[in-house]
Amino acid sequence: MSAHVEWSTRSVDETDAFDYWRDMICDAFVQLSARPRSPEPFSGHIAHSDLDTVQLSTVTAGPQQVDRTTSLIARSHEEFVLASIQLDGRGVVQQSGRDAVLDAGSMAFYDSTRPYTLGFDGPFRQLVVQVPKRALTTRLLTDGTAVPLGRDGPARLVSDFFVGLARGAGSGAEMQALAPHAIGLLDFALGIAADGARPNQAAVSRRVRDAVAAAADQPDASVDTVAAACRTSRRTVFRALSEDGTTFTELLRAERVRRAAQLLRTRPDLPVAVVAARSGFAGPAQLHRAFRRELGTTPGEARTITPPGADRHP
């Protein structure tokens, strides 16, 4: 059965309006925190409809910032994909280091299982579509990044459908029959948005390689270190290296050998143990094994050899 409910700050005193609003948005969506962005009196209204697995909320409100924080995520078990369709005003969705700008007519997807921020500097109106992740076959990017969908072509058809569905959701149970079609259409739109948002693979690979090079002299360098430096996920790092035909271990070892070989040539006075430490190796034994594997020689012999790629990172 479909259900429709409306909340408004008009039902409380002006001094209590924003506190009431915080409760409203938590009832309509996932657990959220919020703060106003204007000293002016706040007002807000939400028309919320529940069509089986599809929840539609038309939000009309004043300037504010809404946050889905790590602590709020930890205290809840909701796993939703949300789509904001901007009807009036302007907003920004921020997730995983990416901003999706929402102008009137545009649409953006984001993931409730990752922290995000919604920002509105002025009055706005938007439709928020909320669907359990399990109901969709298409997934957001592996790092949970907010992805935008434009306002023309297929995007316009998708947004028009959901705006019409929200408008009629409170008028009768027959709208329930459209819920399965809504899921399929949302899957379609999410696929378009995710494909358009995927970064250039060559650029990702370059960033990963640069991050490995920067971290190689640290004994505790790891995939997590590189992922954090690239502001992406572990899976993205693994995928970029796999498509380059290498692994994190292989790339890290090769970079450390390159650094060690450069030190051996330019600083012949340094003991092998010092070279190993400055290059990120745990000790001389690990350094010897890596040289045998990468160069087929010993550190001592390598003092007179210029290895491939020696000038790549001066």
PDB file of C-alpha atoms in Angstrom:
ATOM      1  CA  MET A   1       0.000   0.000   0.000  1.00  0.00           C
ATOM      2  CA  SER A   2       1.133   3.527  -0.688  1.00  0.00           C
ATOM      3  CA  ALA A   3       1.366   6.039   2.146  1.00  0.00           C
ATOM      4  CA  HIS A   4       1.533   9.816   2.054  1.00  0.00           C
ATOM      5  CA  VAL A   5       2.406  12.236   4.851  1.00  0.00           C
ATOM      6  CA  GLU A   6       3.339  15.906   5.048  1.00  0.00           C
ATOM      7  CA  TRP A   7       5.446  17.719   7.624  1.00  0.00           C
ATOM      8  CA  SER A   8       5.857  21.475   8.015  1.00  0.00           C
ATOM      9  CA  THR A   9       7.660  23.809  10.388  1.00  0.00           C
ATOM     10  CA  ARG A  10       4.463  25.891  10.396  1.00  0.00           C
ATOM     11  CA  SER A  11       3.143  23.486  13.027  1.00  0.00           C
ATOM     12  CA  VAL A  12       5.647  24.747  15.639  1.00  0.00           C
ATOM     13  CA  ASP A  13       6.827  28.091  16.994  1.00  0.00           C
ATOM     14  CA  GLU A  14       9.354  29.968  14.906  1.00  0.00           C
ATOM     15  CA  THR A  15      12.019  29.554  17.601  1.00  0.00           C
ATOM     16  CA  ASP A  16      11.639  25.757  17.441  1.00  0.00           C
ATOM     17  CA  ALA A  17      11.447  25.533  13.641  1.00  0.00           C
ATOM     18  CA  PHE A  18      14.942  24.260  12.879  1.00  0.00           C
ATOM     19  CA  ASP A  19      15.013  21.764  15.734  1.00  0.00           C
ATOM     20  CA  TYR A  20      11.734  20.397  14.433  1.00  0.00           C
ATOM     21  CA  TRP A  21      13.208  20.351  10.928  1.00  0.00           C
ATOM     22  CA  ARG A  22      16.080  18.142  12.063  1.00  0.00           C
ATOM     23  CA  ASP A  23      13.543  15.603  13.299  1.00  0.00           C
ATOM     24  CA  MET A  24      11.554  15.897  10.072  1.00  0.00           C
ATOM     25  CA  ILE A  25      14.468  15.074   7.775  1.00  0.00           C
ATOM     26  CA  CYS A  26      15.466  12.086   9.923  1.00  0.00           C
ATOM     27  CA  ASP A  27      11.904  10.756   9.671  1.00  0.00           C
ATOM     28  CA  ALA A  28      11.800  11.276   5.906  1.00  0.00           C
ATOM     29  CA  PHE A  29      15.306  10.063   5.073  1.00  0.00           C
ATOM     30  CA  VAL A  30      18.227   8.433   6.886  1.00  0.00           C
ATOM     31  CA  GLN A  31      19.703   9.768  10.128  1.00  0.00           C
ATOM     32  CA  LEU A  32      21.124  13.231   9.435  1.00  0.00           C
ATOM     33  CA  SER A  33      22.450  16.304  11.201  1.00  0.00           C
ATOM     34  CA  ALA A  34      21.712  19.820   9.962  1.00  0.00           C
ATOM     35  CA  ARG A  35      22.380  23.485  10.608  1.00  0.00           C
ATOM     36  CA  PRO A  36      20.934  26.671   9.062  1.00  0.00           C
ATOM     37  CA  ARG A  37      22.987  28.814   6.699  1.00  0.00           C
ATOM     38  CA  SER A  38      21.074  32.028   7.277  1.00  0.00           C
ATOM     39  CA  PRO A  39      20.182  34.083  10.349  1.00  0.00           C
ATOM     40  CA  GLU A  40      16.692  34.611   8.914  1.00  0.00           C
ATOM     41  CA  PRO A  41      13.727  32.689  10.383  1.00  0.00           C
ATOM     42  CA  PHE A  42      13.686  29.163   8.978  1.00  0.00           C
ATOM     43  CA  SER A  43      10.783  27.392   7.309  1.00  0.00           C
ATOM     44  CA  GLY A  44      10.538  24.011   5.621  1.00  0.00           C
ATOM     45  CA  HIS A  45       8.003  21.565   4.241  1.00  0.00           C
ATOM     46  CA  ILE A  46       8.271  17.916   3.186  1.00  0.00           C
ATOM     47  CA  ALA A  47       5.655  15.954   1.244  1.00  0.00           C
ATOM     48  CA  HIS A  48       6.641  12.300   1.629  1.00  0.00           C
ATOM     49  CA  SER A  49       5.201   9.305  -0.218  1.00  0.00           C
ATOM     50  CA  ASP A  50       6.130   5.659   0.284  1.00  0.00           C
ATOM     51  CA  LEU A  51       5.464   3.463  -2.757  1.00  0.00           C
ATOM     52  CA  ASP A  52       6.678   0.069  -1.572  1.00  0.00           C
ATOM     53  CA  THR A  53      10.471   0.169  -2.204  1.00  0.00           C
ATOM     54  CA  VAL A  54      10.442   3.720  -3.617  1.00  0.00           C
ATOM     55  CA  GLN A  55      10.270   6.707  -1.274  1.00  0.00           C
ATOM     56  CA  LEU A  56       9.585  10.144  -2.739  1.00  0.00           C
ATOM     57  CA  SER A  57      10.058  13.351  -0.762  1.00  0.00           C
ATOM     58  CA  THR A  58       9.451  16.835  -2.135  1.00  0.00           C
ATOM     59  CA  VAL A  59      11.453  19.229   0.033  1.00  0.00           C
ATOM     60  CA  THR A  60      10.850  22.988   0.144  1.00  0.00           C
ATOM     61  CA  ALA A  61      13.093  24.804   2.591  1.00  0.00           C
ATOM     62  CA  GLY A  62      15.460  27.631   3.404  1.00  0.00           C
ATOM     63  CA  PRO A  63      19.293  27.759   3.370  1.00  0.00           C
ATOM     64  CA  GLN A  64      20.943  24.930   5.282  1.00  0.00           C
ATOM     65  CA  GLN A  65      23.669  22.308   5.419  1.00  0.00           C
ATOM     66  CA  VAL A  66      22.767  18.659   5.924  1.00  0.00           C
ATOM     67  CA  ASP A  67      25.386  16.061   6.876  1.00  0.00           C
ATOM     68  CA  ARG A  68      25.412  12.292   6.895  1.00  0.00           C
ATOM     69  CA  THR A  69      28.362  11.639   9.208  1.00  0.00           C
ATOM     70  CA  THR A  70      30.430   8.559   9.966  1.00  0.00           C
ATOM     71  CA  SER A  71      28.988   8.348  13.488  1.00  0.00           C
ATOM     72  CA  LEU A  72      25.408   8.522  12.195  1.00  0.00           C
ATOM     73  CA  ILE A  73      26.154   5.797   9.665  1.00  0.00           C
ATOM     74  CA  ALA A  74      27.654   3.606  12.401  1.00  0.00           C
ATOM     75  CA  ARG A  75      24.469   3.902  14.469  1.00  0.00           C
ATOM     76  CA  SER A  76      22.160   2.849  11.646  1.00  0.00           C
ATOM     77  CA  HIS A  77      21.702  -0.035   9.260  1.00  0.00           C
ATOM     78  CA  GLU A  78      20.126   1.768   6.330  1.00  0.00           C
ATOM     79  CA  GLU A  79      21.642   1.137   2.902  1.00  0.00           C
ATOM     80  CA  PHE A  80      20.029   3.410   0.351  1.00  0.00           C
ATOM     81  CA  VAL A  81      20.799   5.041  -2.952  1.00  0.00           C
ATOM     82  CA  LEU A  82      19.382   8.560  -3.018  1.00  0.00           C
ATOM     83  CA  ALA A  83      18.725  10.757  -6.034  1.00  0.00           C
ATOM     84  CA  SER A  84      18.160  14.488  -5.638  1.00  0.00           C
ATOM     85  CA  ILE A  85      16.273  16.167  -8.475  1.00  0.00           C
ATOM     86  CA  GLN A  86      16.581  19.928  -8.171  1.00  0.00           C
ATOM     87  CA  LEU A  87      13.321  21.727  -8.904  1.00  0.00           C
ATOM     88  CA  ASP A  88      14.199  25.277  -7.844  1.00  0.00           C
ATOM     89  CA  GLY A  89      17.243  26.993  -6.386  1.00  0.00           C
ATOM     90  CA  ARG A  90      20.729  25.589  -6.302  1.00  0.00           C
ATOM     91  CA  GLY A  91      22.539  23.030  -4.182  1.00  0.00           C
ATOM     92  CA  VAL A  92      25.697  20.928  -3.966  1.00  0.00           C
ATOM     93  CA  VAL A  93      26.077  17.272  -3.008  1.00  0.00           C
ATOM     94  CA  GLN A  94      29.538  16.380  -1.694  1.00  0.00           C
ATOM     95  CA  GLN A  95      30.684  12.792  -1.247  1.00  0.00           C
ATOM     96  CA  SER A  96      34.130  11.145  -1.347  1.00  0.00           C
ATOM     97  CA  GLY A  97      35.853  14.358  -2.411  1.00  0.00           C
ATOM     98  CA  ARG A  98      33.575  15.014  -5.373  1.00  0.00           C
ATOM     99  CA  ASP A  99      31.019  17.828  -5.744  1.00  0.00           C
ATOM    100  CA  ALA A 100      27.840  17.316  -7.758  1.00  0.00           C
ATOM    101  CA  VAL A 101      26.258  20.696  -8.464  1.00  0.00           C
ATOM    102  CA  LEU A 102      22.474  20.766  -8.540  1.00  0.00           C
ATOM    103  CA  ASP A 103      20.881  23.437 -10.705  1.00  0.00           C
ATOM    104  CA  ALA A 104      17.187  23.426 -11.545  1.00  0.00           C
ATOM    105  CA  GLY A 105      16.431  20.339 -13.649  1.00  0.00           C
ATOM    106  CA  SER A 106      19.599  18.428 -12.786  1.00  0.00           C
ATOM    107  CA  MET A 107      19.897  15.224 -10.771  1.00  0.00           C
ATOM    108  CA  ALA A 108      22.596  13.621  -8.602  1.00  0.00           C
ATOM    109  CA  PHE A 109      22.988  10.224  -6.951  1.00  0.00           C
ATOM    110  CA  TYR A 110      24.681   9.507  -3.628  1.00  0.00           C
ATOM    111  CA  ASP A 111      25.116   6.615  -1.196  1.00  0.00           C
ATOM    112  CA  SER A 112      23.774   6.517   2.385  1.00  0.00           C
ATOM    113  CA  THR A 113      26.557   4.147   3.489  1.00  0.00           C
ATOM    114  CA  ARG A 114      29.229   6.824   2.958  1.00  0.00           C
ATOM    115  CA  PRO A 115      29.433  10.296   4.552  1.00  0.00           C
ATOM    116  CA  TYR A 116      27.958  13.093   2.469  1.00  0.00           C
ATOM    117  CA  THR A 117      26.971  16.758   2.709  1.00  0.00           C
ATOM    118  CA  LEU A 118      24.129  18.642   1.069  1.00  0.00           C
ATOM    119  CA  GLY A 119      24.591  22.415   0.944  1.00  0.00           C
ATOM    120  CA  PHE A 120      22.045  25.110   0.036  1.00  0.00           C
ATOM    121  CA  ASP A 121      22.936  28.810   0.256  1.00  0.00           C
ATOM    122  CA  GLY A 122      19.430  29.986  -0.568  1.00  0.00           C
ATOM    123  CA  PRO A 123      15.809  28.798  -0.612  1.00  0.00           C
ATOM    124  CA  PHE A 124      15.315  25.666  -2.689  1.00  0.00           C
ATOM    125  CA  ARG A 125      12.907  22.964  -3.724  1.00  0.00           C
ATOM    126  CA  GLN A 126      13.952  19.447  -4.682  1.00  0.00           C
ATOM    127  CA  LEU A 127      12.588  15.945  -5.042  1.00  0.00           C
ATOM    128  CA  VAL A 128      14.545  13.219  -3.256  1.00  0.00           C
ATOM    129  CA  VAL A 129      14.096   9.633  -4.445  1.00  0.00           C
ATOM    130  CA  GLN A 130      15.265   7.024  -1.950  1.00  0.00           C
ATOM    131  CA  VAL A 131      15.577   3.325  -2.814  1.00  0.00           C
ATOM    132  CA  PRO A 132      17.205   0.414  -0.918  1.00  0.00           C
ATOM    133  CA  LYS A 133      20.525  -0.548  -2.525  1.00  0.00           C
ATOM    134  CA  ARG A 134      19.414  -4.188  -2.643  1.00  0.00           C
ATOM    135  CA  ALA A 135      16.565  -3.235  -5.024  1.00  0.00           C
ATOM    136  CA  LEU A 136      18.978  -1.946  -7.680  1.00  0.00           C
ATOM    137  CA  THR A 137      21.254  -3.886  -9.997  1.00  0.00           C
ATOM    138  CA  THR A 138      23.446  -0.899 -10.864  1.00  0.00           C
ATOM    139  CA  ARG A 139      25.902   0.273  -8.237  1.00  0.00           C
ATOM    140  CA  LEU A 140      27.403   3.650  -7.508  1.00  0.00           C
ATOM    141  CA  LEU A 141      31.129   4.000  -8.014  1.00  0.00           C
ATOM    142  CA  THR A 142      33.074   1.785  -5.615  1.00  0.00           C
ATOM    143  CA  ASP A 143      34.222   4.777  -3.567  1.00  0.00           C
ATOM    144  CA  GLY A 144      30.673   5.960  -2.991  1.00  0.00           C
ATOM    145  CA  THR A 145      31.113   9.150  -4.965  1.00  0.00           C
ATOM    146  CA  ALA A 146      28.142  11.411  -5.692  1.00  0.00           C
ATOM    147  CA  VAL A 147      27.572  11.282  -9.436  1.00  0.00           C
ATOM    148  CA  PRO A 148      25.666  13.910 -11.441  1.00  0.00           C
ATOM    149  CA  LEU A 149      23.147  13.398 -14.211  1.00  0.00           C
ATOM    150  CA  GLY A 150      22.507  16.305 -16.567  1.00  0.00           C
ATOM    151  CA  ARG A 151      19.217  17.959 -17.376  1.00  0.00           C
ATOM    152  CA  ASP A 152      18.751  17.018 -21.047  1.00  0.00           C
ATOM    153  CA  GLY A 153      18.049  13.862 -23.063  1.00  0.00           C
ATOM    154  CA  PRO A 154      17.446  10.709 -20.991  1.00  0.00           C
ATOM    155  CA  ALA A 155      18.068  12.663 -17.797  1.00  0.00           C
ATOM    156  CA  ARG A 156      15.101  14.928 -18.523  1.00  0.00           C
ATOM    157  CA  LEU A 157      12.830  11.924 -19.121  1.00  0.00           C
ATOM    158  CA  VAL A 158      13.916  10.330 -15.840  1.00  0.00           C
ATOM    159  CA  SER A 159      13.433  13.477 -13.774  1.00  0.00           C
ATOM    160  CA  ASP A 160      10.066  14.227 -15.411  1.00  0.00           C
ATOM    161  CA  PHE A 161       8.857  10.713 -14.585  1.00  0.00           C
ATOM    162  CA  PHE A 162       9.754  10.986 -10.910  1.00  0.00           C
ATOM    163  CA  VAL A 163       8.371  14.509 -10.582  1.00  0.00           C
ATOM    164  CA  GLY A 164       5.086  13.265 -12.047  1.00  0.00           C
ATOM    165  CA  LEU A 165       5.127  10.191  -9.822  1.00  0.00           C
ATOM    166  CA  ALA A 166       5.644  12.322  -6.716  1.00  0.00           C
ATOM    167  CA  ARG A 167       2.859  14.671  -7.764  1.00  0.00           C
ATOM    168  CA  GLY A 168       0.389  11.808  -8.089  1.00  0.00           C
ATOM    169  CA  ALA A 169       1.650   9.608  -5.257  1.00  0.00           C
ATOM    170  CA  GLY A 170      -0.780  10.995  -2.721  1.00  0.00           C
ATOM    171  CA  SER A 171      -3.823  10.753  -4.963  1.00  0.00           C
ATOM    172  CA  GLY A 172      -4.504   7.007  -4.928  1.00  0.00           C
ATOM    173  CA  ALA A 173      -3.251   3.445  -4.574  1.00  0.00           C
ATOM    174  CA  GLU A 174      -3.057   2.978  -8.346  1.00  0.00           C
ATOM    175  CA  MET A 175       0.283   4.829  -8.294  1.00  0.00           C
ATOM    176  CA  GLN A 176       1.703   1.780  -6.480  1.00  0.00           C
ATOM    177  CA  ALA A 177       1.708  -0.110  -9.798  1.00  0.00           C
ATOM    178  CA  LEU A 178       4.333   2.292 -11.127  1.00  0.00           C
ATOM    179  CA  ALA A 179       6.873   1.453  -8.397  1.00  0.00           C
ATOM    180  CA  PRO A 180       8.574  -1.434 -10.318  1.00  0.00           C
ATOM    181  CA  HIS A 181       8.939   0.830 -13.355  1.00  0.00           C
ATOM    182  CA  ALA A 182      10.458   3.490 -11.134  1.00  0.00           C
ATOM    183  CA  ILE A 183      13.118   1.022  -9.951  1.00  0.00           C
ATOM    184  CA  GLY A 184      14.020   0.082 -13.517  1.00  0.00           C
ATOM    185  CA  LEU A 185      14.204   3.696 -14.612  1.00  0.00           C
ATOM    186  CA  LEU A 186      16.366   4.622 -11.638  1.00  0.00           C
ATOM    187  CA  ASP A 187      18.711   1.746 -12.480  1.00  0.00           C
ATOM    188  CA  PHE A 188      18.930   3.036 -16.045  1.00  0.00           C
ATOM    189  CA  ALA A 189      19.702   6.598 -14.935  1.00  0.00           C
ATOM    190  CA  LEU A 190      22.241   5.432 -12.370  1.00  0.00           C
ATOM    191  CA  GLY A 191      24.081   3.481 -15.071  1.00  0.00           C
ATOM    192  CA  ILE A 192      24.285   6.581 -17.282  1.00  0.00           C
ATOM    193  CA  ALA A 193      25.493   8.750 -14.392  1.00  0.00           C
ATOM    194  CA  ALA A 194      28.094   6.256 -13.163  1.00  0.00           C
ATOM    195  CA  ASP A 195      29.523   5.734 -16.651  1.00  0.00           C
ATOM    196  CA  GLY A 196      29.848   9.471 -17.155  1.00  0.00           C
ATOM    197  CA  ALA A 197      31.475   9.999 -13.765  1.00  0.00           C
ATOM    198  CA  ARG A 198      34.201   7.370 -14.013  1.00  0.00           C
ATOM    199  CA  PRO A 199      37.561   9.109 -14.212  1.00  0.00           C
ATOM    200  CA  ASN A 200      39.948   8.601 -17.102  1.00  0.00           C
ATOM    201  CA  GLN A 201      41.732   5.313 -16.440  1.00  0.00           C
ATOM    202  CA  ALA A 202      45.106   6.616 -17.579  1.00  0.00           C
ATOM    203  CA  ALA A 203      44.818   9.525 -15.139  1.00  0.00           C
ATOM    204  CA  VAL A 204      43.884   7.166 -12.288  1.00  0.00           C
ATOM    205  CA  SER A 205      46.847   4.926 -13.102  1.00  0.00           C
ATOM    206  CA  ARG A 206      49.214   7.906 -13.133  1.00  0.00           C
ATOM    207  CA  ARG A 207      47.958   9.123  -9.756  1.00  0.00           C
ATOM    208  CA  VAL A 208      48.347   5.647  -8.257  1.00  0.00           C
ATOM    209  CA  ARG A 209      51.885   5.272  -9.587  1.00  0.00           C
ATOM    210  CA  ASP A 210      52.855   8.719  -8.324  1.00  0.00           C
ATOM    211  CA  ALA A 211      51.415   7.912  -4.895  1.00  0.00           C
ATOM    212  CA  VAL A 212      53.355   4.634  -4.743  1.00  0.00           C
ATOM    213  CA  ALA A 213      56.545   6.470  -5.669  1.00  0.00           C
ATOM    214  CA  ALA A 214      55.909   9.088  -2.971  1.00  0.00           C
ATOM    215  CA  ALA A 215      55.300   6.461  -0.285  1.00  0.00           C
ATOM    216  CA  ALA A 216      57.955   3.920  -1.280  1.00  0.00           C
ATOM    217  CA  ASP A 217      60.589   5.076   1.229  1.00  0.00           C
ATOM    218  CA  GLN A 218      58.180   4.471   4.108  1.00  0.00           C
ATOM    219  CA  PRO A 219      58.490   0.928   5.546  1.00  0.00           C
ATOM    220  CA  ASP A 220      54.758   0.867   6.361  1.00  0.00           C
ATOM    221  CA  ALA A 221      53.616   1.932   2.873  1.00  0.00           C
ATOM    222  CA  SER A 222      50.412   0.113   1.981  1.00  0.00           C
ATOM    223  CA  VAL A 223      47.458   0.101  -0.376  1.00  0.00           C
ATOM    224  CA  ASP A 224      45.571   2.130   2.231  1.00  0.00           C
ATOM    225  CA  THR A 225      48.343   4.751   2.163  1.00  0.00           C
ATOM    226  CA  VAL A 226      48.105   5.045  -1.611  1.00  0.00           C
ATOM    227  CA  ALA A 227      44.282   5.041  -1.660  1.00  0.00           C
ATOM    228  CA  ALA A 228      44.209   7.859   0.901  1.00  0.00           C
ATOM    229  CA  ALA A 229      46.736   9.897  -1.101  1.00  0.00           C
ATOM    230  CA  CYS A 230      44.655   9.429  -4.254  1.00  0.00           C
ATOM    231  CA  ARG A 231      41.388  10.092  -2.380  1.00  0.00           C
ATOM    232  CA  THR A 232      39.917   6.889  -3.729  1.00  0.00           C
ATOM    233  CA  SER A 233      39.171   3.335  -2.615  1.00  0.00           C
ATOM    234  CA  ARG A 234      41.383   0.285  -2.233  1.00  0.00           C
ATOM    235  CA  ARG A 235      39.406  -1.409  -4.993  1.00  0.00           C
ATOM    236  CA  THR A 236      40.105   1.469  -7.368  1.00  0.00           C
ATOM    237  CA  VAL A 237      43.841   1.181  -6.654  1.00  0.00           C
ATOM    238  CA  PHE A 238      43.793  -2.591  -7.226  1.00  0.00           C
ATOM    239  CA  ARG A 239      41.780  -2.180 -10.429  1.00  0.00           C
ATOM    240  CA  ALA A 240      44.097   0.507 -11.832  1.00  0.00           C
ATOM    241  CA  LEU A 241      47.181  -1.642 -11.180  1.00  0.00           C
ATOM    242  CA  SER A 242      45.519  -4.760 -12.572  1.00  0.00           C
ATOM    243  CA  GLU A 243      44.654  -2.959 -15.808  1.00  0.00           C
ATOM    244  CA  ASP A 244      48.320  -1.912 -15.993  1.00  0.00           C
ATOM    245  CA  GLY A 245      49.328  -5.583 -15.659  1.00  0.00           C
ATOM    246  CA  THR A 246      50.995  -5.222 -12.279  1.00  0.00           C
ATOM    247  CA  THR A 247      50.283  -5.494  -8.547  1.00  0.00           C
ATOM    248  CA  PHE A 248      50.853  -3.176  -5.609  1.00  0.00           C
ATOM    249  CA  THR A 249      53.626  -5.412  -4.258  1.00  0.00           C
ATOM    250  CA  GLU A 250      55.424  -5.523  -7.609  1.00  0.00           C
ATOM    251  CA  LEU A 251      55.184  -1.775  -8.180  1.00  0.00           C
ATOM    252  CA  LEU A 252      56.318  -0.927  -4.646  1.00  0.00           C
ATOM    253  CA  ARG A 253      59.271  -3.320  -4.853  1.00  0.00           C
ATOM    254  CA  ALA A 254      60.365  -1.943  -8.231  1.00  0.00           C
ATOM    255  CA  GLU A 255      60.208   1.637  -6.945  1.00  0.00           C
ATOM    256  CA  ARG A 256      62.242   0.775  -3.860  1.00  0.00           C
ATOM    257  CA  VAL A 257      64.859  -1.021  -5.959  1.00  0.00           C
ATOM    258  CA  ARG A 258      65.065   2.009  -8.251  1.00  0.00           C
ATOM    259  CA  ARG A 259      65.616   4.315  -5.280  1.00  0.00           C
ATOM    260  CA  ALA A 260      68.181   1.986  -3.718  1.00  0.00           C
ATOM    261  CA  ALA A 261      70.087   1.602  -6.990  1.00  0.00           C
ATOM    262  CA  GLN A 262      70.228   5.374  -7.377  1.00  0.00           C
ATOM    263  CA  LEU A 263      71.613   5.753  -3.851  1.00  0.00           C
ATOM    264  CA  LEU A 264      74.207   3.031  -4.425  1.00  0.00           C
ATOM    265  CA  ARG A 265      75.484   4.814  -7.527  1.00  0.00           C
ATOM    266  CA  THR A 266      75.427   8.378  -6.183  1.00  0.00           C
ATOM    267  CA  ARG A 267      76.458   7.652  -2.582  1.00  0.00           C
ATOM    268  CA  PRO A 268      79.047   4.855  -2.695  1.00  0.00           C
ATOM    269  CA  ASP A 269      80.043   5.746   0.890  1.00  0.00           C
ATOM    270  CA  LEU A 270      76.674   4.607   2.308  1.00  0.00           C
ATOM    271  CA  PRO A 271      76.532   1.129   3.862  1.00  0.00           C
ATOM    272  CA  VAL A 272      73.983  -1.243   2.323  1.00  0.00           C
ATOM    273  CA  ALA A 273      71.986  -1.219   5.578  1.00  0.00           C
ATOM    274  CA  VAL A 274      71.566   2.559   5.351  1.00  0.00           C
ATOM    275  CA  VAL A 275      70.594   2.340   1.672  1.00  0.00           C
ATOM    276  CA  ALA A 276      68.001  -0.285   2.541  1.00  0.00           C
ATOM    277  CA  ALA A 277      66.489   1.869   5.293  1.00  0.00           C
ATOM    278  CA  ARG A 278      66.372   5.004   3.133  1.00  0.00           C
ATOM    279  CA  SER A 279      64.665   3.084   0.342  1.00  0.00           C
ATOM    280  CA  GLY A 280      61.881   1.602   2.469  1.00  0.00           C
ATOM    281  CA  PHE A 281      63.275  -1.918   2.877  1.00  0.00           C
ATOM    282  CA  ALA A 282      63.058  -3.690   6.237  1.00  0.00           C
ATOM    283  CA  GLY A 283      66.776  -4.541   6.073  1.00  0.00           C
ATOM    284  CA  PRO A 284      69.735  -5.611   3.893  1.00  0.00           C
ATOM    285  CA  ALA A 285      68.390  -9.153   3.419  1.00  0.00           C
ATOM    286  CA  GLN A 286      65.132  -7.877   1.933  1.00  0.00           C
ATOM    287  CA  LEU A 287      67.110  -5.457  -0.233  1.00  0.00           C
ATOM    288  CA  HIS A 288      69.294  -8.292  -1.594  1.00  0.00           C
ATOM    289  CA  ARG A 289      66.252 -10.442  -2.419  1.00  0.00           C
ATOM    290  CA  ALA A 290      64.538  -7.557  -4.209  1.00  0.00           C
ATOM    291  CA  PHE A 291      67.658  -6.768  -6.286  1.00  0.00           C
ATOM    292  CA  ARG A 292      67.975 -10.408  -7.327  1.00  0.00           C
ATOM    293  CA  ARG A 293      64.315 -10.476  -8.362  1.00  0.00           C
ATOM    294  CA  GLU A 294      64.196  -7.110 -10.147  1.00  0.00           C
ATOM    295  CA  LEU A 295      67.712  -6.743 -11.586  1.00  0.00           C
ATOM    296  CA  GLY A 296      69.238 -10.188 -11.376  1.00  0.00           C
ATOM    297  CA  THR A 297      72.223  -8.789  -9.518  1.00  0.00           C
ATOM    298  CA  THR A 298      73.410  -7.769  -6.028  1.00  0.00           C
ATOM    299  CA  PRO A 299      73.431  -4.299  -4.461  1.00  0.00           C
ATOM    300  CA  GLY A 300      77.221  -4.243  -4.699  1.00  0.00           C
ATOM    301  CA  GLU A 301      77.194  -5.010  -8.426  1.00  0.00           C
ATOM    302  CA  ALA A 302      74.366  -2.499  -8.925  1.00  0.00           C
ATOM    303  CA  ARG A 303      76.617   0.409  -7.935  1.00  0.00           C
ATOM    304  CA  THR A 304      77.912   0.436 -11.519  1.00  0.00           C
ATOM    305  CA  ILE A 305      74.631  -0.415 -13.290  1.00  0.00           C
ATOM    306  CA  THR A 306      72.007   2.056 -14.469  1.00  0.00           C
ATOM    307  CA  PRO A 307      68.688   0.263 -14.030  1.00  0.00           C
ATOM    308  CA  PRO A 308      65.715   0.804 -16.365  1.00  0.00           C
ATOM    309  CA  GLY A 309      63.684   3.861 -15.329  1.00  0.00           C
ATOM    310  CA  ALA A 310      66.476   5.249 -13.157  1.00  0.00           C
ATOM    311  CA  ASP A 311      65.773   8.809 -14.323  1.00  0.00           C
ATOM    312  CA  ARG A 312      62.018   8.567 -14.094  1.00  0.00           C
ATOM    313  CA  HIS A 313      61.826  10.233 -10.685  1.00  0.00           C
ATOM    314  CA  PRO A 314      64.846  12.517 -10.144  1.00  0.00           C
TER     315      PRO A 314
END
